């Protein structure tokens, strides 16, 4: 391998968020060797006055799994660490530097996810300025010590910010049956990487959880139930984990559908949950069905 770090960003319909992230990546204390943006068409991009020399842009069919796979094809065999960021993630400026130090200090770790200081996905989204302010406050306090950092072992990564030792995913691709937003594709992908996965406060950032350009509430609600069931059949999720995930989704959507208070389409998600339950009972379920709702 002649280089060290590649960053992959799948994006659709969020040109401003993408531009904010690309600008933030220029401030990393250790710069990535390559940034691969996997978009759908030119409307996903905002022209930049000085496009980074390490930027590669790909266009193709939508869907987070398909988009990430296109980017993986560009980087396989060329880098030591492959990082996946969502286009609405705000990374610490130490993120890449700390990731390298973590993998060097923990040779058995194959995947690491950083501490999410705030997650707009649970309450309808945060704006860039708010997320950046949260990250900057911690960045200014100190760079965390890798040796004494907190680590939670064997935790599936959070797809908004995850780094892999490249050799562990050399022959793995994201499952493109997990269509659209690709709910739980990070869980499935990392399970096939095997070995030790960690969450660590040595890496940190904010997930804005931007609602724009996501799957519809109905589509996502369908995936909330069918995707975990599919992963049970694949063997990358236990039955207990899947049932807990499915029950939590239905209960949260049902309760918050009574008096919606956020930007999240809970009623749409609940409708998708109900369609999924019918398909599961009738045996006609498939992750791809979400695309037709």
mmCIF file of C-alpha atoms in Angstrom:
data_model
loop_
_atom_site.group_PDB
_atom_site.id
_atom_site.type_symbol
_atom_site.label_atom_id
_atom_site.label_comp_id
_atom_site.label_asym_id
_atom_site.label_seq_id
_atom_site.Cartn_x
_atom_site.Cartn_y
_atom_site.Cartn_z
ATOM 1 C CA UNK A 1 0.000 0.000 0.000
ATOM 2 C CA UNK A 2 1.517 3.278 -1.069
ATOM 3 C CA UNK A 3 -0.887 5.561 0.794
ATOM 4 C CA UNK A 4 -2.526 5.656 4.195
ATOM 5 C CA UNK A 5 -6.057 7.115 4.404
ATOM 6 C CA UNK A 6 -9.063 7.261 2.103
ATOM 7 C CA UNK A 7 -12.346 8.893 3.078
ATOM 8 C CA UNK A 8 -15.600 7.789 1.441
ATOM 9 C CA UNK A 9 -18.684 10.019 1.462
ATOM 10 C CA UNK A 10 -21.953 8.884 -0.127
ATOM 11 C CA UNK A 11 -24.249 11.828 -0.828
ATOM 12 C CA UNK A 12 -27.570 12.652 -2.464
ATOM 13 C CA UNK A 13 -29.472 15.931 -2.460
ATOM 14 C CA UNK A 14 -27.339 17.683 0.149
ATOM 15 C CA UNK A 15 -24.845 19.856 -1.722
ATOM 16 C CA UNK A 16 -24.405 22.400 1.079
ATOM 17 C CA UNK A 17 -23.832 19.751 3.732
ATOM 18 C CA UNK A 18 -21.304 18.070 1.474
ATOM 19 C CA UNK A 19 -19.460 21.316 0.878
ATOM 20 C CA UNK A 20 -19.330 21.999 4.622
ATOM 21 C CA UNK A 21 -17.830 18.560 5.221
ATOM 22 C CA UNK A 22 -15.240 18.950 2.455
ATOM 23 C CA UNK A 23 -14.199 22.287 3.917
ATOM 24 C CA UNK A 24 -13.896 20.703 7.371
ATOM 25 C CA UNK A 25 -11.693 17.928 5.985
ATOM 26 C CA UNK A 26 -9.146 20.513 4.830
ATOM 27 C CA UNK A 27 -8.643 21.372 8.520
ATOM 28 C CA UNK A 28 -7.668 17.855 9.619
ATOM 29 C CA UNK A 29 -4.348 17.741 11.482
ATOM 30 C CA UNK A 30 -3.522 14.754 9.267
ATOM 31 C CA UNK A 31 -4.918 15.205 5.773
ATOM 32 C CA UNK A 32 -6.554 12.284 3.977
ATOM 33 C CA UNK A 33 -4.696 11.054 0.912
ATOM 34 C CA UNK A 34 -7.939 10.683 -1.030
ATOM 35 C CA UNK A 35 -11.555 11.779 -0.568
ATOM 36 C CA UNK A 36 -14.037 9.865 -2.702
ATOM 37 C CA UNK A 37 -17.466 11.475 -3.023
ATOM 38 C CA UNK A 38 -20.016 9.018 -4.391
ATOM 39 C CA UNK A 39 -22.916 11.122 -5.678
ATOM 40 C CA UNK A 40 -25.845 10.579 -8.029
ATOM 41 C CA UNK A 41 -25.527 13.549 -10.403
ATOM 42 C CA UNK A 42 -24.106 17.068 -10.669
ATOM 43 C CA UNK A 43 -26.935 18.572 -8.582
ATOM 44 C CA UNK A 44 -25.446 16.867 -5.520
ATOM 45 C CA UNK A 45 -22.398 19.121 -5.754
ATOM 46 C CA UNK A 46 -21.775 22.823 -5.231
ATOM 47 C CA UNK A 47 -18.939 24.087 -7.452
ATOM 48 C CA UNK A 48 -15.899 25.011 -5.368
ATOM 49 C CA UNK A 49 -13.526 27.838 -6.306
ATOM 50 C CA UNK A 50 -10.558 25.636 -5.486
ATOM 51 C CA UNK A 51 -11.429 21.972 -5.637
ATOM 52 C CA UNK A 52 -9.128 19.859 -3.427
ATOM 53 C CA UNK A 53 -6.494 17.995 -5.407
ATOM 54 C CA UNK A 54 -7.215 14.839 -3.398
ATOM 55 C CA UNK A 55 -10.936 14.817 -4.328
ATOM 56 C CA UNK A 56 -12.434 12.162 -6.614
ATOM 57 C CA UNK A 57 -16.132 12.420 -7.538
ATOM 58 C CA UNK A 58 -18.169 9.480 -8.840
ATOM 59 C CA UNK A 59 -21.710 9.517 -10.215
ATOM 60 C CA UNK A 60 -24.144 6.618 -10.399
ATOM 61 C CA UNK A 61 -27.379 5.101 -9.155
ATOM 62 C CA UNK A 62 -28.693 6.188 -5.732
ATOM 63 C CA UNK A 63 -28.704 4.138 -2.539
ATOM 64 C CA UNK A 64 -26.143 4.337 0.246
ATOM 65 C CA UNK A 65 -24.943 0.740 -0.207
ATOM 66 C CA UNK A 66 -24.510 1.041 -3.972
ATOM 67 C CA UNK A 67 -22.819 4.415 -3.647
ATOM 68 C CA UNK A 68 -20.380 3.196 -1.016
ATOM 69 C CA UNK A 69 -19.546 0.141 -3.125
ATOM 70 C CA UNK A 70 -18.649 2.328 -6.102
ATOM 71 C CA UNK A 71 -16.279 4.269 -3.899
ATOM 72 C CA UNK A 72 -14.772 1.096 -2.407
ATOM 73 C CA UNK A 73 -13.895 -0.091 -5.898
ATOM 74 C CA UNK A 74 -11.748 3.046 -6.256
ATOM 75 C CA UNK A 75 -9.721 2.534 -3.079
ATOM 76 C CA UNK A 76 -9.233 -1.199 -2.595
ATOM 77 C CA UNK A 77 -5.622 -2.253 -2.156
ATOM 78 C CA UNK A 78 -4.269 1.295 -2.014
ATOM 79 C CA UNK A 79 -4.758 2.468 1.587
ATOM 80 C CA UNK A 80 -4.189 1.346 5.162
ATOM 81 C CA UNK A 81 -7.323 2.907 6.639
ATOM 82 C CA UNK A 82 -10.704 3.513 4.979
ATOM 83 C CA UNK A 83 -13.006 6.011 6.679
ATOM 84 C CA UNK A 84 -16.728 6.428 6.008
ATOM 85 C CA UNK A 85 -18.354 9.755 6.871
ATOM 86 C CA UNK A 86 -21.957 10.750 6.270
ATOM 87 C CA UNK A 87 -22.285 14.004 4.364
ATOM 88 C CA UNK A 88 -23.930 15.544 7.449
ATOM 89 C CA UNK A 89 -21.194 14.565 9.919
ATOM 90 C CA UNK A 90 -18.969 17.177 11.577
ATOM 91 C CA UNK A 91 -15.630 15.530 12.478
ATOM 92 C CA UNK A 92 -13.109 16.701 15.024
ATOM 93 C CA UNK A 93 -10.062 18.143 13.304
ATOM 94 C CA UNK A 94 -8.073 15.396 15.077
ATOM 95 C CA UNK A 95 -10.265 12.582 13.725
ATOM 96 C CA UNK A 96 -7.888 11.102 11.133
ATOM 97 C CA UNK A 97 -4.771 11.621 13.241
ATOM 98 C CA UNK A 98 -6.380 9.894 16.215
ATOM 99 C CA UNK A 99 -7.689 7.052 14.064
ATOM 100 C CA UNK A 100 -4.169 6.279 12.870
ATOM 101 C CA UNK A 101 -2.861 6.335 16.437
ATOM 102 C CA UNK A 102 -5.681 4.090 17.629
ATOM 103 C CA UNK A 103 -5.097 1.438 14.965
ATOM 104 C CA UNK A 104 -1.349 1.541 15.643
ATOM 105 C CA UNK A 105 -1.860 1.138 19.403
ATOM 106 C CA UNK A 106 -4.567 -1.556 19.061
ATOM 107 C CA UNK A 107 -3.380 -3.960 16.317
ATOM 108 C CA UNK A 108 -6.369 -6.300 16.791
ATOM 109 C CA UNK A 109 -8.964 -3.572 16.152
ATOM 110 C CA UNK A 110 -10.455 -3.771 12.657
ATOM 111 C CA UNK A 111 -13.166 -1.113 12.996
ATOM 112 C CA UNK A 112 -13.620 2.001 15.123
ATOM 113 C CA UNK A 113 -16.501 4.411 15.583
ATOM 114 C CA UNK A 114 -16.086 7.712 17.371
ATOM 115 C CA UNK A 115 -18.133 9.289 20.130
ATOM 116 C CA UNK A 116 -21.157 11.143 18.711
ATOM 117 C CA UNK A 117 -21.367 14.282 20.839
ATOM 118 C CA UNK A 118 -24.850 15.096 19.519
ATOM 119 C CA UNK A 119 -27.095 13.256 17.092
ATOM 120 C CA UNK A 120 -29.699 15.243 15.187
ATOM 121 C CA UNK A 121 -31.111 12.019 13.732
ATOM 122 C CA UNK A 122 -33.060 11.467 16.960
ATOM 123 C CA UNK A 123 -34.784 14.847 17.059
ATOM 124 C CA UNK A 124 -35.135 16.099 13.505
ATOM 125 C CA UNK A 125 -31.719 17.540 12.797
ATOM 126 C CA UNK A 126 -29.114 20.120 13.807
ATOM 127 C CA UNK A 127 -27.716 22.893 11.642
ATOM 128 C CA UNK A 128 -24.055 23.072 10.660
ATOM 129 C CA UNK A 129 -23.181 26.044 12.878
ATOM 130 C CA UNK A 130 -24.585 24.320 15.952
ATOM 131 C CA UNK A 131 -22.783 21.054 15.227
ATOM 132 C CA UNK A 132 -19.514 22.797 14.453
ATOM 133 C CA UNK A 133 -19.695 24.781 17.690
ATOM 134 C CA UNK A 134 -20.110 21.584 19.727
ATOM 135 C CA UNK A 135 -17.114 19.953 18.045
ATOM 136 C CA UNK A 136 -14.916 23.043 18.268
ATOM 137 C CA UNK A 137 -15.452 23.342 22.028
ATOM 138 C CA UNK A 138 -14.049 19.872 22.596
ATOM 139 C CA UNK A 139 -11.295 20.300 19.997
ATOM 140 C CA UNK A 140 -10.099 23.412 21.809
ATOM 141 C CA UNK A 141 -9.974 21.718 25.215
ATOM 142 C CA UNK A 142 -7.420 19.044 24.342
ATOM 143 C CA UNK A 143 -6.488 16.168 22.063
ATOM 144 C CA UNK A 144 -7.454 13.012 23.887
ATOM 145 C CA UNK A 145 -4.840 10.485 24.936
ATOM 146 C CA UNK A 146 -5.084 7.289 22.889
ATOM 147 C CA UNK A 147 -3.560 5.168 25.654
ATOM 148 C CA UNK A 148 -6.097 6.260 28.275
ATOM 149 C CA UNK A 149 -9.139 6.697 26.023
ATOM 150 C CA UNK A 150 -12.421 4.967 26.802
ATOM 151 C CA UNK A 151 -13.207 1.995 24.586
ATOM 152 C CA UNK A 152 -16.370 -0.091 24.332
ATOM 153 C CA UNK A 153 -15.596 -3.432 22.731
ATOM 154 C CA UNK A 154 -17.596 -5.404 20.177
ATOM 155 C CA UNK A 155 -20.047 -2.614 19.433
ATOM 156 C CA UNK A 156 -21.365 -2.393 15.850
ATOM 157 C CA UNK A 157 -20.208 0.865 14.260
ATOM 158 C CA UNK A 158 -22.360 3.882 13.526
ATOM 159 C CA UNK A 159 -22.247 4.492 9.782
ATOM 160 C CA UNK A 160 -22.003 8.275 10.088
ATOM 161 C CA UNK A 161 -18.382 7.915 11.234
ATOM 162 C CA UNK A 162 -16.506 4.644 11.053
ATOM 163 C CA UNK A 163 -12.960 3.643 10.155
ATOM 164 C CA UNK A 164 -11.775 0.229 8.995
ATOM 165 C CA UNK A 165 -8.379 -1.358 8.733
ATOM 166 C CA UNK A 166 -8.364 -1.836 4.962
ATOM 167 C CA UNK A 167 -7.123 -5.430 5.037
ATOM 168 C CA UNK A 168 -10.220 -6.448 7.033
ATOM 169 C CA UNK A 169 -12.663 -5.356 4.322
ATOM 170 C CA UNK A 170 -10.646 -6.193 1.223
ATOM 171 C CA UNK A 171 -13.246 -8.684 -0.044
ATOM 172 C CA UNK A 172 -16.410 -7.216 1.529
ATOM 173 C CA UNK A 173 -19.067 -5.054 -0.087
ATOM 174 C CA UNK A 174 -22.188 -3.364 1.237
ATOM 175 C CA UNK A 175 -25.382 -5.341 0.649
ATOM 176 C CA UNK A 176 -27.266 -3.553 -2.127
ATOM 177 C CA UNK A 177 -30.498 -5.304 -1.205
ATOM 178 C CA UNK A 178 -30.561 -2.790 1.666
ATOM 179 C CA UNK A 179 -31.923 -0.084 -0.606
ATOM 180 C CA UNK A 180 -32.361 3.692 -0.277
ATOM 181 C CA UNK A 181 -30.997 4.917 3.071
ATOM 182 C CA UNK A 182 -29.604 1.415 3.638
ATOM 183 C CA UNK A 183 -30.849 0.998 7.200
ATOM 184 C CA UNK A 184 -28.415 -1.236 9.145
ATOM 185 C CA UNK A 185 -26.005 -1.625 6.215
ATOM 186 C CA UNK A 186 -23.214 -0.535 8.575
ATOM 187 C CA UNK A 187 -24.164 -3.308 11.008
ATOM 188 C CA UNK A 188 -24.213 -5.950 8.272
ATOM 189 C CA UNK A 189 -20.965 -4.775 6.662
ATOM 190 C CA UNK A 190 -18.985 -4.675 9.884
ATOM 191 C CA UNK A 191 -20.272 -8.068 11.043
ATOM 192 C CA UNK A 192 -18.698 -9.602 7.956
ATOM 193 C CA UNK A 193 -15.412 -7.821 8.693
ATOM 194 C CA UNK A 194 -15.216 -9.850 11.897
ATOM 195 C CA UNK A 195 -12.781 -9.586 14.815
ATOM 196 C CA UNK A 196 -12.690 -6.604 17.164
ATOM 197 C CA UNK A 197 -14.855 -3.515 16.681
ATOM 198 C CA UNK A 198 -14.810 -0.599 19.126
ATOM 199 C CA UNK A 199 -16.502 2.655 20.022
ATOM 200 C CA UNK A 200 -13.997 5.168 21.398
ATOM 201 C CA UNK A 201 -13.988 8.701 22.764
ATOM 202 C CA UNK A 202 -10.566 9.163 21.151
ATOM 203 C CA UNK A 203 -12.541 10.090 18.010
ATOM 204 C CA UNK A 204 -15.495 12.453 18.118
ATOM 205 C CA UNK A 205 -17.883 14.529 16.112
ATOM 206 C CA UNK A 206 -21.524 15.519 15.621
ATOM 207 C CA UNK A 207 -24.076 13.835 13.376
ATOM 208 C CA UNK A 208 -26.403 16.576 12.146
ATOM 209 C CA UNK A 209 -29.108 14.125 11.128
ATOM 210 C CA UNK A 210 -30.245 16.336 8.259
ATOM 211 C CA UNK A 211 -33.748 15.318 7.184
ATOM 212 C CA UNK A 212 -33.444 16.639 3.639
ATOM 213 C CA UNK A 213 -33.106 14.037 0.863
ATOM 214 C CA UNK A 214 -33.673 11.058 3.162
ATOM 215 C CA UNK A 215 -36.050 8.202 2.391
ATOM 216 C CA UNK A 216 -39.719 8.980 2.944
ATOM 217 C CA UNK A 217 -41.167 8.154 6.344
ATOM 218 C CA UNK A 218 -43.099 5.239 4.892
ATOM 219 C CA UNK A 219 -40.058 3.797 3.122
ATOM 220 C CA UNK A 220 -37.845 4.107 6.178
ATOM 221 C CA UNK A 221 -40.545 2.624 8.424
ATOM 222 C CA UNK A 222 -40.681 -0.437 6.193
ATOM 223 C CA UNK A 223 -36.901 -0.838 6.350
ATOM 224 C CA UNK A 224 -36.951 -0.466 10.147
ATOM 225 C CA UNK A 225 -38.641 -3.874 10.414
ATOM 226 C CA UNK A 226 -37.756 -5.788 7.270
ATOM 227 C CA UNK A 227 -34.027 -5.019 7.255
ATOM 228 C CA UNK A 228 -33.359 -6.459 10.746
ATOM 229 C CA UNK A 229 -35.365 -9.560 9.835
ATOM 230 C CA UNK A 230 -33.310 -9.925 6.667
ATOM 231 C CA UNK A 231 -30.052 -9.654 8.643
ATOM 232 C CA UNK A 232 -31.230 -12.453 10.953
ATOM 233 C CA UNK A 233 -31.612 -14.671 7.887
ATOM 234 C CA UNK A 234 -28.117 -13.639 6.746
ATOM 235 C CA UNK A 235 -26.637 -14.373 10.153
ATOM 236 C CA UNK A 236 -25.278 -10.868 10.751
ATOM 237 C CA UNK A 237 -27.797 -10.023 13.481
ATOM 238 C CA UNK A 238 -29.204 -12.201 16.253
ATOM 239 C CA UNK A 239 -32.927 -12.820 16.553
ATOM 240 C CA UNK A 240 -32.971 -11.141 19.951
ATOM 241 C CA UNK A 241 -31.235 -8.017 18.634
ATOM 242 C CA UNK A 242 -33.577 -7.845 15.649
ATOM 243 C CA UNK A 243 -36.734 -8.217 17.738
ATOM 244 C CA UNK A 244 -35.554 -5.545 20.180
ATOM 245 C CA UNK A 245 -34.747 -3.189 17.289
ATOM 246 C CA UNK A 246 -38.108 -3.798 15.619
ATOM 247 C CA UNK A 247 -40.177 -3.418 18.800
ATOM 248 C CA UNK A 248 -38.379 -0.216 19.746
ATOM 249 C CA UNK A 249 -39.049 1.276 16.302
ATOM 250 C CA UNK A 250 -42.764 0.441 16.345
ATOM 251 C CA UNK A 251 -43.277 1.687 19.905
ATOM 252 C CA UNK A 252 -41.413 4.952 19.334
ATOM 253 C CA UNK A 253 -43.220 5.658 16.078
ATOM 254 C CA UNK A 254 -46.608 4.822 17.608
ATOM 255 C CA UNK A 255 -46.119 6.957 20.718
ATOM 256 C CA UNK A 256 -44.736 9.960 18.854
ATOM 257 C CA UNK A 257 -47.426 9.691 16.159
ATOM 258 C CA UNK A 258 -50.052 10.673 18.712
ATOM 259 C CA UNK A 259 -48.729 14.216 19.053
ATOM 260 C CA UNK A 260 -45.884 14.773 16.577
ATOM 261 C CA UNK A 261 -43.400 17.305 17.933
ATOM 262 C CA UNK A 262 -40.361 16.953 15.686
ATOM 263 C CA UNK A 263 -39.376 17.123 12.041
ATOM 264 C CA UNK A 264 -39.355 13.324 11.895
ATOM 265 C CA UNK A 265 -42.319 11.831 10.009
ATOM 266 C CA UNK A 266 -43.349 9.391 12.732
ATOM 267 C CA UNK A 267 -46.789 8.783 11.225
ATOM 268 C CA UNK A 268 -45.231 7.931 7.886
ATOM 269 C CA UNK A 269 -42.785 5.599 9.614
ATOM 270 C CA UNK A 270 -45.625 3.912 11.494
ATOM 271 C CA UNK A 271 -47.489 3.339 8.217
ATOM 272 C CA UNK A 272 -44.329 1.777 6.830
ATOM 273 C CA UNK A 273 -44.066 -0.395 9.958
ATOM 274 C CA UNK A 274 -47.632 -1.635 9.432
ATOM 275 C CA UNK A 275 -46.982 -2.490 5.765
ATOM 276 C CA UNK A 276 -43.842 -4.361 6.831
ATOM 277 C CA UNK A 277 -45.735 -6.346 9.476
ATOM 278 C CA UNK A 278 -48.272 -7.422 6.849
ATOM 279 C CA UNK A 279 -45.490 -8.491 4.480
ATOM 280 C CA UNK A 280 -43.694 -10.391 7.236
ATOM 281 C CA UNK A 281 -46.884 -12.232 8.217
ATOM 282 C CA UNK A 282 -47.722 -13.071 4.589
ATOM 283 C CA UNK A 283 -44.165 -14.073 3.755
ATOM 284 C CA UNK A 284 -43.791 -11.550 0.946
ATOM 285 C CA UNK A 285 -41.214 -9.343 2.661
ATOM 286 C CA UNK A 286 -38.039 -8.178 0.935
ATOM 287 C CA UNK A 287 -35.732 -5.235 1.696
ATOM 288 C CA UNK A 288 -36.160 -4.019 -1.896
ATOM 289 C CA UNK A 289 -39.905 -3.520 -1.387
ATOM 290 C CA UNK A 290 -39.164 -0.215 0.374
ATOM 291 C CA UNK A 291 -38.313 1.330 -2.996
ATOM 292 C CA UNK A 292 -41.894 0.852 -4.197
ATOM 293 C CA UNK A 293 -43.669 2.546 -1.270
#
